[in-house]
Amino acid sequence: MDRPHASPLLSALLAVGLCASCSMLKEGVTHGLVDGHYRSLPADGKAQPVYLDVEDDSITAYSVVRTDDRRVIDTTTFTVQPLASARTPGPCTTHTYVKHGLDLDLMYVLMKYRPAAAGVPPQVNTDINGALYLGYKTDRYRLACARDALGRNHRTVRNLGFDVGGFIGLGATAMNATVTQDPIAIDYTGVVLTGGVGAFTSVGRLGFGLTVGWDHLLDEYGARWIYQDRPWMGLAIGVNLD
């Protein structure tokens, strides 16, 4: 008997999502620093709120003051710093900008570890799983300097992010007599609703994380499946959609 496959619609959606993610990743790795409100952490000064205006070759940091519970940008007080490969004359100090906010990702669970259940030993599964992830993220952008062979300073921008949040999506799982309490007559690939929580660290738009979740089989064999609604631990990769 031929083995049935997962829903063609699920496979198509995951394929489209992966292609879109690769495109955004290619762009996002070099453009993670964008216009917006940040907290400035100079290497030799006091932390303060700023608004960054990011251009292709420079960053302008405007001072921000609070007036009547509002943030007001002071366009008369600012500093300008070159970006990327622009040569920096004179001293080149390290500077860090920190930003907090919500993080929306397209997430793929690469591996799931399932504890022993119903006499079946612990399992490691690598079936296809895709989900939307929403978390609270802290991004740190560190502007440093690299010196070339001629002694000239060049700006470098390094991004590191941390976030925690929850996810929900769809996945695939192998169904056979081993993973059902009441053996079934066929082997097939079932579709599951998957959800849980995760913690990620990221560089640019690409994140790697640890997840804890559950799966709910969406067909009539759900009551027989030994992993129905049971917790699992996993490794995941995410691509930012913001």
Coordinates of N, CA and C in Angstrom, one line a residue:
M1 N 0.9 -1.2 0.0 CA 0.0 0.0 0.0 C 0.9 1.2 0.0
D2 N 0.6 2.2 -0.9 CA 1.3 3.5 -0.9 C 1.1 4.2 0.4
R3 N 2.1 4.9 0.8 CA 2.0 5.7 2.1 C 1.5 7.1 1.8
P4 N 0.4 7.5 2.4 CA -0.1 8.8 2.1 C 0.9 9.9 2.6
H5 N 0.8 11.0 2.0 CA 1.6 12.1 2.4 C 0.9 13.2 3.1
A6 N 1.6 14.2 3.7 CA 1.0 15.3 4.4 C 0.3 16.2 3.3
S7 N -0.6 17.0 3.8 CA -1.4 17.9 3.0 C -0.6 18.6 2.0
P8 N -0.9 18.6 0.7 CA -0.2 19.4 -0.3 C -0.2 20.8 0.0
L9 N -1.3 21.3 0.6 CA -1.4 22.7 0.9 C -0.4 23.1 2.0
L10 N -0.2 22.2 3.0 CA 0.8 22.5 4.1 C 2.2 22.5 3.5
S11 N 2.5 21.6 2.6 CA 3.8 21.5 2.0 C 4.1 22.8 1.2
A12 N 3.1 23.2 0.4 CA 3.2 24.4 -0.4 C 3.5 25.7 0.4
L13 N 2.7 25.8 1.5 CA 2.8 27.0 2.4 C 4.2 27.0 3.0
L14 N 4.7 25.9 3.5 CA 6.0 25.8 4.1 C 7.1 26.2 3.1
A15 N 7.0 25.7 1.8 CA 8.0 26.0 0.8 C 8.0 27.5 0.4
V16 N 6.8 28.1 0.3 CA 6.7 29.5 0.0 C 7.3 30.3 1.2
G17 N 7.0 29.9 2.4 CA 7.6 30.6 3.6 C 9.1 30.5 3.6
L18 N 9.6 29.3 3.3 CA 11.1 29.2 3.3 C 11.7 30.1 2.3
C19 N 11.2 30.1 1.1 CA 11.8 31.0 0.0 C 11.7 32.5 0.5
A20 N 10.6 32.9 1.0 CA 10.5 34.3 1.5 C 11.5 34.5 2.6
S21 N 11.6 33.6 3.5 CA 12.6 33.7 4.6 C 14.0 33.9 4.1
C22 N 14.4 33.1 3.1 CA 15.8 33.2 2.6 C 16.0 34.6 2.0
S23 N 15.0 35.1 1.3 CA 15.1 36.4 0.7 C 15.3 37.5 1.8
M24 N 14.5 37.4 2.8 CA 14.6 38.4 3.9 C 15.8 38.3 4.7
L25 N 16.3 37.1 4.9 CA 17.6 36.9 5.6 C 18.7 37.5 4.8
K26 N 18.8 37.3 3.5 CA 19.9 37.9 2.7 C 19.9 39.4 2.9
E27 N 18.7 40.0 2.9 CA 18.7 41.5 3.1 C 18.9 41.9 4.5
G28 N 18.3 41.2 5.5 CA 18.3 41.6 6.8 C 19.6 41.6 7.6
V29 N 20.6 40.7 7.2 CA 21.8 40.5 7.9 C 22.6 41.8 7.9
T30 N 22.5 42.6 6.8 CA 23.3 43.9 6.7 C 22.4 45.1 7.0
H31 N 21.1 45.0 7.2 CA 20.3 46.1 7.5 C 19.5 46.0 8.7
G32 N 20.1 45.4 9.8 CA 19.3 45.2 11.0 C 19.1 46.5 11.8
L33 N 20.1 47.5 11.6 CA 20.0 48.7 12.3 C 19.1 49.7 11.5
V34 N 17.9 50.1 12.0 CA 17.0 50.9 11.3 C 16.6 52.2 12.1
D35 N 15.9 53.1 11.5 CA 15.5 54.3 12.2 C 14.6 53.9 13.4
G36 N 14.7 54.7 14.4 CA 13.9 54.4 15.6 C 14.5 54.9 16.9
H37 N 13.7 54.7 18.0 CA 14.2 55.1 19.3 C 15.1 54.0 19.9
Y38 N 16.2 54.4 20.5 CA 17.1 53.4 21.1 C 17.6 54.0 22.4
R39 N 18.3 53.2 23.2 CA 19.1 53.7 24.3 C 20.5 53.6 24.0
S40 N 21.2 54.8 24.1 CA 22.6 54.9 23.7 C 23.5 54.6 24.9
L41 N 24.5 53.7 24.7 CA 25.4 53.3 25.8 C 26.8 53.5 25.3
P42 N 27.3 54.8 25.4 CA 28.7 55.1 24.9 C 29.7 54.4 25.9
A43 N 30.8 54.1 25.3 CA 31.9 53.4 26.1 C 32.4 54.2 27.2
D44 N 32.4 55.5 27.1 CA 32.9 56.4 28.1 C 32.0 57.5 28.6
G45 N 30.7 57.2 28.5 CA 29.7 58.2 28.9 C 28.5 57.6 29.6
K46 N 27.5 58.4 29.8 CA 26.2 58.0 30.5 C 25.2 57.6 29.5
A47 N 24.4 56.5 29.9 CA 23.3 56.0 29.0 C 22.3 57.1 28.9
Q48 N 21.7 57.2 27.7 CA 20.6 58.2 27.4 C 19.8 57.7 26.2
P49 N 18.5 58.2 26.2 CA 17.6 57.8 25.0 C 18.0 58.7 23.8
V50 N 18.0 58.1 22.6 CA 18.3 58.8 21.4 C 17.3 58.3 20.3
Y51 N 17.3 59.1 19.2 CA 16.6 58.7 18.0 C 17.6 58.5 16.9
L52 N 17.7 57.4 16.3 CA 18.7 57.1 15.2 C 18.1 57.3 13.8
D53 N 18.7 58.1 13.0 CA 18.4 58.3 11.6 C 19.5 57.5 10.8
V54 N 19.2 56.4 10.3 CA 20.2 55.5 9.7 C 20.2 55.7 8.2
E55 N 21.4 56.1 7.7 CA 21.6 56.2 6.2 C 22.5 55.0 5.8
D56 N 22.8 54.9 4.5 CA 23.6 53.9 3.9 C 25.1 54.0 4.5
D57 N 25.6 55.2 4.7 CA 27.0 55.3 5.1 C 27.2 56.0 6.4
S58 N 26.1 56.3 7.2 CA 26.2 57.0 8.5 C 25.0 56.9 9.4
I59 N 25.2 57.2 10.6 CA 24.1 57.2 11.6 C 24.1 58.5 12.3
T60 N 23.0 59.2 12.3 CA 22.8 60.4 13.1 C 22.0 60.1 14.3
A61 N 22.6 60.4 15.5 CA 21.9 60.1 16.8 C 21.4 61.4 17.4
Y62 N 20.1 61.6 17.4 CA 19.5 62.8 18.0 C 19.1 62.6 19.5
S63 N 19.4 63.6 20.3 CA 19.0 63.5 21.7 C 17.5 63.5 21.8
V64 N 17.0 62.8 22.8 CA 15.5 62.7 23.1 C 15.2 63.1 24.5
V65 N 14.2 64.0 24.7 CA 13.8 64.4 26.0 C 12.3 64.1 26.2
R66 N 11.9 63.9 27.5 CA 10.5 63.6 27.8 C 9.8 64.9 28.2
T67 N 8.7 65.1 27.6 CA 7.9 66.3 27.9 C 6.4 65.8 28.0
D68 N 5.8 66.0 29.2 CA 4.4 65.6 29.4 C 4.2 64.1 29.0
D69 N 5.1 63.2 29.4 CA 5.0 61.8 29.2 C 5.2 61.5 27.7
R70 N 5.7 62.4 26.9 CA 6.0 62.1 25.5 C 7.5 62.2 25.2
R71 N 7.9 61.5 24.2 CA 9.3 61.6 23.8 C 9.5 62.6 22.7
V72 N 10.3 63.6 22.9 CA 10.5 64.7 21.9 C 11.9 64.6 21.4
I73 N 12.1 64.6 20.1 CA 13.4 64.5 19.5 C 14.0 65.9 19.4
D74 N 15.2 66.1 19.9 CA 15.9 67.4 19.9 C 16.8 67.4 18.6
T75 N 16.3 68.0 17.5 CA 17.1 68.0 16.3 C 18.3 68.9 16.3
T76 N 18.4 69.7 17.4 CA 19.6 70.6 17.5 C 20.8 70.0 18.1
T77 N 20.5 68.8 18.8 CA 21.6 68.2 19.5 C 21.8 66.8 18.9
F78 N 22.9 66.5 18.2 CA 23.1 65.2 17.6 C 24.5 64.9 17.3
T79 N 24.8 63.7 17.1 CA 26.2 63.2 16.7 C 26.0 62.4 15.4
V80 N 27.1 62.4 14.6 CA 27.1 61.7 13.4 C 28.2 60.7 13.4
Q81 N 27.9 59.4 13.1 CA 29.0 58.4 13.0 C 28.9 57.7 11.7
P82 N 30.1 57.4 11.1 CA 30.1 56.7 9.8 C 29.8 55.2 10.0
L83 N 29.3 54.6 9.0 CA 28.9 53.1 9.0 C 29.8 52.3 8.1
A84 N 29.7 51.0 8.4 CA 30.2 49.9 7.5 C 31.7 50.2 7.1
S85 N 32.0 50.3 5.9 CA 33.4 50.3 5.5 C 33.9 51.8 5.4
A86 N 33.1 52.8 5.8 CA 33.6 54.1 5.7 C 34.8 54.3 6.6
R87 N 35.8 55.0 6.1 CA 37.0 55.2 6.9 C 36.8 56.3 7.9
T88 N 37.3 56.1 9.1 CA 37.0 57.0 10.2 C 38.3 57.7 10.6
P89 N 38.4 59.0 10.4 CA 39.6 59.7 10.8 C 39.7 59.9 12.3
G90 N 41.0 59.9 12.8 CA 41.2 60.1 14.2 C 40.7 58.9 15.0
P91 N 40.5 59.2 16.4 CA 40.1 58.1 17.3 C 38.7 57.5 16.9
C92 N 38.5 56.2 17.1 CA 37.3 55.5 16.7 C 36.8 54.7 18.0
T93 N 35.9 55.3 18.7 CA 35.5 54.7 20.0 C 34.3 53.7 19.7
T94 N 34.2 52.7 20.7 CA 33.1 51.8 20.6 C 31.8 52.4 21.2
H95 N 30.7 52.1 20.5 CA 29.4 52.6 21.0 C 28.3 51.6 20.8
T96 N 27.4 51.5 21.8 CA 26.4 50.5 21.7 C 25.0 51.1 21.8
Y97 N 24.1 50.7 20.9 CA 22.7 51.1 21.0 C 21.8 49.9 21.3
V98 N 20.8 50.1 22.2 CA 19.9 49.0 22.6 C 18.5 49.4 22.3
K99 N 17.8 48.4 21.8 CA 16.4 48.6 21.4 C 15.5 47.4 21.9
H100 N 14.3 47.7 22.4 CA 13.4 46.7 22.9 C 12.1 46.8 22.1
G101 N 11.4 45.6 21.9 CA 10.2 45.6 21.2 C 9.7 44.2 20.9
L102 N 8.5 44.2 20.2 CA 8.0 42.9 19.8 C 8.7 42.3 18.6
D103 N 8.7 41.0 18.6 CA 9.5 40.3 17.5 C 8.5 39.3 16.9
L104 N 8.3 39.4 15.6 CA 7.4 38.5 14.8 C 8.3 37.7 13.9
D105 N 8.3 36.3 14.1 CA 9.2 35.5 13.3 C 8.4 34.4 12.6
L106 N 9.0 33.9 11.5 CA 8.6 32.6 10.9 C 9.6 31.6 11.4
M107 N 9.0 30.6 12.1 CA 9.9 29.7 12.9 C 9.8 28.3 12.4
Y108 N 10.9 27.6 12.3 CA 10.9 26.2 12.0 C 11.5 25.3 13.1
V109 N 10.8 24.3 13.6 CA 11.4 23.4 14.6 C 12.2 22.4 13.8
L110 N 13.5 22.4 14.1 CA 14.4 21.5 13.3 C 14.4 20.1 13.9
M111 N 14.2 20.0 15.3 CA 14.3 18.7 15.9 C 13.4 18.7 17.2
K112 N 12.7 17.6 17.4 CA 11.9 17.5 18.6 C 12.4 16.3 19.4
Y113 N 12.5 16.4 20.7 CA 12.8 15.3 21.6 C 11.6 15.0 22.4
R114 N 11.0 13.8 22.2 CA 9.8 13.3 22.9 C 10.2 12.3 24.0
P115 N 9.8 12.6 25.2 CA 10.1 11.6 26.3 C 9.3 10.3 26.0
A116 N 9.8 9.3 26.8 CA 9.2 7.9 26.6 C 7.7 8.0 26.9
A117 N 6.9 7.2 26.1 CA 5.4 7.2 26.3 C 4.9 5.9 25.9
A118 N 4.0 5.3 26.7 CA 3.3 4.1 26.4 C 4.2 2.9 26.0
G119 N 5.3 2.8 26.7 CA 6.3 1.7 26.4 C 7.2 2.0 25.2
V120 N 7.1 3.1 24.6 CA 8.0 3.5 23.5 C 9.1 4.4 24.1
P121 N 10.4 4.0 23.8 CA 11.5 4.8 24.4 C 11.5 6.2 23.8
P122 N 12.3 7.1 24.5 CA 12.4 8.5 24.0 C 12.8 8.6 22.5
Q123 N 12.1 9.5 21.8 CA 12.3 9.7 20.4 C 12.8 11.0 20.0
V124 N 13.6 11.1 18.9 CA 14.0 12.4 18.3 C 13.4 12.4 16.9
N125 N 12.6 13.4 16.7 CA 11.9 13.5 15.4 C 12.4 14.8 14.6
T126 N 12.5 14.6 13.3 CA 12.9 15.8 12.4 C 11.9 16.0 11.4
D127 N 10.6 15.8 11.6 CA 9.6 16.1 10.7 C 9.4 17.6 10.4
I128 N 8.8 17.9 9.3 CA 8.6 19.4 9.0 C 7.6 20.0 10.0
N129 N 8.0 21.2 10.5 CA 7.2 21.9 11.4 C 7.4 23.4 11.2
G130 N 6.4 24.2 10.9 CA 6.5 25.6 10.7 C 5.5 26.3 11.6
A131 N 5.9 27.5 12.1 CA 5.0 28.2 13.0 C 5.3 29.7 13.0
L132 N 4.3 30.5 13.5 CA 4.5 31.9 13.7 C 4.9 32.1 15.1
Y133 N 5.9 32.9 15.4 CA 6.4 33.2 16.7 C 6.3 34.7 17.0
L134 N 5.8 35.0 18.2 CA 5.7 36.3 18.7 C 6.4 36.4 20.1
G135 N 7.4 37.3 20.2 CA 8.1 37.4 21.4 C 8.5 38.9 21.8
Y136 N 9.1 39.0 22.9 CA 9.6 40.3 23.3 C 11.2 40.3 23.2
K137 N 11.7 41.2 22.4 CA 13.1 41.1 22.0 C 13.9 42.3 22.5
T138 N 15.2 42.1 22.8 CA 16.2 43.1 23.1 C 17.3 43.0 22.1
D139 N 17.5 44.0 21.3 CA 18.6 44.0 20.3 C 19.7 45.0 20.8
R140 N 20.9 44.5 20.7 CA 22.1 45.3 21.0 C 22.9 45.5 19.7
Y141 N 23.1 46.7 19.3 CA 24.0 47.0 18.1 C 25.3 47.7 18.6
R142 N 26.4 47.0 18.3 CA 27.7 47.5 18.8 C 28.5 48.0 17.6
L143 N 28.7 49.3 17.7 CA 29.6 50.0 16.7 C 31.0 50.0 17.2
A144 N 31.8 49.2 16.5 CA 33.2 49.1 16.8 C 34.1 49.5 15.7
C145 N 35.4 49.3 15.8 CA 36.4 49.7 14.8 C 37.3 48.5 14.4
A146 N 37.6 48.4 13.1 CA 38.6 47.5 12.7 C 39.7 48.3 12.0
R147 N 41.0 48.0 12.3 CA 42.1 48.7 11.7 C 42.7 47.9 10.5
D148 N 42.9 48.6 9.4 CA 43.4 47.9 8.2 C 45.0 48.0 8.2
A149 N 45.6 47.4 7.2 CA 47.1 47.3 7.2 C 47.8 48.7 7.1
L150 N 47.0 49.7 6.7 CA 47.6 51.0 6.6 C 47.3 51.9 7.8
G151 N 46.7 51.2 8.8 CA 46.5 52.0 10.1 C 45.2 52.8 10.1
R152 N 44.3 52.6 9.1 CA 43.1 53.4 9.0 C 42.0 52.6 9.7
N153 N 41.1 53.4 10.4 CA 40.0 52.8 11.1 C 38.8 52.6 10.2
H154 N 38.1 51.5 10.3 CA 36.9 51.3 9.6 C 35.8 50.9 10.6
R155 N 34.6 51.5 10.4 CA 33.5 51.1 11.3 C 32.9 49.7 11.0
T156 N 32.6 49.0 12.1 CA 31.8 47.7 11.9 C 30.6 47.8 12.8
V157 N 29.5 47.1 12.4 CA 28.3 47.1 13.2 C 28.0 45.6 13.4
R158 N 27.8 45.3 14.7 CA 27.5 43.9 15.1 C 26.2 43.9 15.9
N159 N 25.3 43.0 15.5 CA 24.0 42.9 16.2 C 23.9 41.6 16.9
L160 N 23.4 41.7 18.2 CA 23.0 40.5 18.9 C 21.7 40.7 19.6
G161 N 20.8 39.7 19.5 CA 19.5 39.9 20.1 C 19.1 38.7 21.0
F162 N 18.2 39.0 21.9 CA 17.7 38.0 22.8 C 16.2 38.2 22.9
D163 N 15.4 37.1 22.9 CA 14.0 37.2 23.0 C 13.3 36.0 23.5
V164 N 12.1 36.1 24.2 CA 11.3 35.0 24.6 C 9.9 35.2 24.2
G165 N 9.2 34.2 23.9 CA 7.8 34.3 23.4 C 7.1 33.0 23.2
G166 N 6.0 33.1 22.5 CA 5.2 31.9 22.2 C 5.0 31.7 20.7
F167 N 4.7 30.5 20.3 CA 4.5 30.2 18.8 C 3.3 29.2 18.7
I168 N 2.7 29.2 17.4 CA 1.7 28.3 17.0 C 1.8 28.1 15.5
G169 N 1.6 26.8 15.1 CA 1.7 26.5 13.7 C 1.2 25.1 13.3
L170 N 1.7 24.6 12.2 CA 1.4 23.3 11.7 C 2.6 22.5 11.5
G171 N 2.5 21.1 11.6 CA 3.6 20.3 11.4 C 3.2 18.9 10.9
A172 N 4.1 18.0 10.7 CA 3.9 16.7 10.2 C 4.5 15.7 11.2
T173 N 3.8 14.5 11.2 CA 4.3 13.4 12.1 C 4.0 12.1 11.5
A174 N 4.9 11.1 11.7 CA 4.7 9.8 11.1 C 3.8 9.0 12.0
M175 N 2.7 8.5 11.4 CA 1.7 7.7 12.1 C 1.9 6.2 11.6
N176 N 2.0 5.3 12.6 CA 2.1 3.9 12.4 C 1.7 3.1 13.7
A177 N 1.8 1.8 13.6 CA 1.3 1.0 14.8 C 2.1 1.2 16.0
T178 N 3.4 1.7 15.9 CA 4.2 1.9 17.0 C 3.8 3.0 17.9
V179 N 3.2 4.1 17.3 CA 2.9 5.3 18.0 C 1.4 5.4 18.3
T180 N 0.7 4.4 18.1 CA -0.8 4.4 18.5 C -1.0 3.3 19.5
Q181 N -1.8 3.6 20.5 CA -2.2 2.7 21.6 C -3.0 1.5 21.0
D182 N -3.8 1.8 20.0 CA -4.6 0.8 19.3 C -4.1 0.8 17.9
P183 N -3.3 -0.2 17.5 CA -2.7 -0.2 16.2 C -3.6 0.1 15.1
I184 N -3.1 0.9 14.1 CA -3.9 1.2 12.9 C -3.4 0.4 11.7
A185 N -4.3 0.3 10.7 CA -4.0 -0.6 9.6 C -3.0 0.0 8.6
I186 N -2.8 1.3 8.6 CA -2.0 2.0 7.6 C -0.9 2.8 8.2
D187 N 0.1 3.1 7.5 CA 1.2 4.1 7.8 C 0.9 5.3 7.0
Y188 N 0.9 6.5 7.6 CA 0.7 7.7 6.9 C 1.4 8.9 7.6
T189 N 1.4 10.0 7.0 CA 2.0 11.2 7.6 C 0.8 12.1 8.1
G190 N 0.7 12.3 9.4 CA -0.4 13.1 10.0 C 0.0 14.6 10.1
V191 N -1.0 15.4 10.1 CA -0.9 16.9 10.3 C -1.2 17.2 11.7
V192 N -0.3 18.0 12.4 CA -0.5 18.3 13.8 C -0.6 19.8 13.9
L193 N -1.4 20.3 14.9 CA -1.3 21.7 15.4 C -0.3 21.7 16.5
T194 N 0.7 22.6 16.3 CA 1.8 22.6 17.2 C 1.9 24.0 17.9
G195 N 2.3 24.0 19.1 CA 2.4 25.3 19.8 C 3.3 25.2 21.1
G196 N 3.7 26.3 21.6 CA 4.5 26.3 22.8 C 5.2 27.6 23.0
V197 N 6.4 27.6 23.8 CA 7.1 28.8 24.1 C 8.6 28.5 23.7
G198 N 9.3 29.6 23.5 CA 10.7 29.4 23.2 C 11.6 30.6 23.6
A199 N 12.9 30.4 23.7 CA 13.9 31.5 24.0 C 14.9 31.5 22.9
F200 N 15.2 32.6 22.3 CA 16.1 32.7 21.1 C 17.2 33.7 21.3
T201 N 18.3 33.5 20.6 CA 19.3 34.4 20.5 C 19.5 34.6 19.0
S202 N 19.7 35.9 18.5 CA 19.7 36.1 17.1 C 20.9 37.0 16.7
V203 N 21.2 36.9 15.4 CA 22.2 37.8 14.8 C 21.5 38.3 13.5
G204 N 21.3 39.6 13.4 CA 20.5 40.1 12.2 C 19.1 39.6 12.4
R205 N 18.6 39.0 11.2 CA 17.2 38.5 11.3 C 17.1 37.0 11.5
L206 N 18.3 36.3 11.7 CA 18.3 34.9 11.9 C 18.5 34.6 13.4
G207 N 17.6 33.7 13.9 CA 17.6 33.4 15.3 C 17.7 31.9 15.6
F208 N 18.3 31.5 16.7 CA 18.4 30.1 17.0 C 17.9 29.9 18.5
G209 N 17.1 28.9 18.7 CA 16.5 28.9 20.1 C 16.1 27.5 20.5
L210 N 15.8 27.4 21.8 CA 15.3 26.2 22.5 C 13.8 26.4 22.7
T211 N 13.0 25.4 22.5 CA 11.6 25.4 22.6 C 11.0 24.3 23.4
V212 N 9.9 24.6 24.0 CA 9.1 23.5 24.7 C 7.7 23.7 24.1
G213 N 7.1 22.6 23.7 CA 5.8 22.7 23.0 C 5.0 21.4 23.2
W214 N 3.9 21.4 22.5 CA 2.9 20.2 22.4 C 2.4 20.1 21.0
D215 N 1.9 18.9 20.7 CA 1.3 18.6 19.3 C -0.1 18.0 19.5
H216 N -1.0 18.4 18.6 CA -2.3 17.9 18.7 C -2.7 17.4 17.3
L217 N -2.8 16.1 17.1 CA -3.1 15.5 15.8 C -4.5 15.9 15.4
L218 N -4.6 16.3 14.1 CA -5.9 16.9 13.7 C -6.8 15.9 13.0
D219 N -6.6 14.6 13.0 CA -7.5 13.7 12.4 C -8.1 12.7 13.4
E220 N -8.8 11.7 12.9 CA -9.6 10.8 13.8 C -8.7 9.9 14.6
Y221 N -7.4 9.8 14.4 CA -6.6 9.0 15.2 C -5.9 9.7 16.3
G222 N -6.3 10.9 16.6 CA -5.7 11.7 17.7 C -5.8 11.0 19.0
A223 N -7.0 10.4 19.3 CA -7.2 9.7 20.6 C -6.3 8.5 20.8
R224 N -5.8 7.9 19.7 CA -4.9 6.8 19.8 C -3.4 7.1 19.8
W225 N -3.1 8.3 19.4 CA -1.7 8.7 19.3 C -1.1 8.9 20.7
I226 N 0.1 8.3 21.0 CA 0.6 8.3 22.3 C 1.2 9.6 22.7
Y227 N 1.5 10.5 21.7 CA 2.1 11.8 21.9 C 1.0 13.0 21.9
Q228 N -0.2 12.6 21.8 CA -1.3 13.7 21.7 C -1.2 14.6 23.0
D229 N -1.0 15.9 22.7 CA -1.0 16.9 23.7 C 0.1 16.7 24.8
R230 N 1.1 15.9 24.5 CA 2.2 15.7 25.5 C 3.4 16.6 25.2
P231 N 4.1 17.1 26.2 CA 5.2 18.1 25.9 C 6.4 17.4 25.2
W232 N 7.1 18.3 24.5 CA 8.3 17.9 23.8 C 9.3 19.1 24.0
M233 N 10.6 18.8 23.8 CA 11.6 19.9 23.8 C 12.3 19.9 22.4
G234 N 12.6 21.1 21.9 CA 13.1 21.1 20.5 C 14.2 22.2 20.3
L235 N 14.8 22.1 19.1 CA 15.7 23.1 18.6 C 15.0 23.8 17.4
A236 N 15.1 25.1 17.3 CA 14.4 25.8 16.3 C 15.2 26.9 15.7
I237 N 14.9 27.3 14.5 CA 15.5 28.4 13.8 C 14.3 29.4 13.4
G238 N 14.6 30.7 13.5 CA 13.5 31.7 13.1 C 14.1 32.8 12.3
V239 N 13.2 33.3 11.4 CA 13.6 34.4 10.5 C 12.6 35.6 10.8
N240 N 13.2 36.7 11.2 CA 12.3 37.9 11.5 C 11.5 38.4 10.3
L241 N 10.2 38.7 10.6 CA 9.3 39.2 9.6 C 9.1 40.7 9.6
D242 N 9.6 41.4 10.7 CA 9.3 42.8 10.8 C 9.9 43.6 9.7

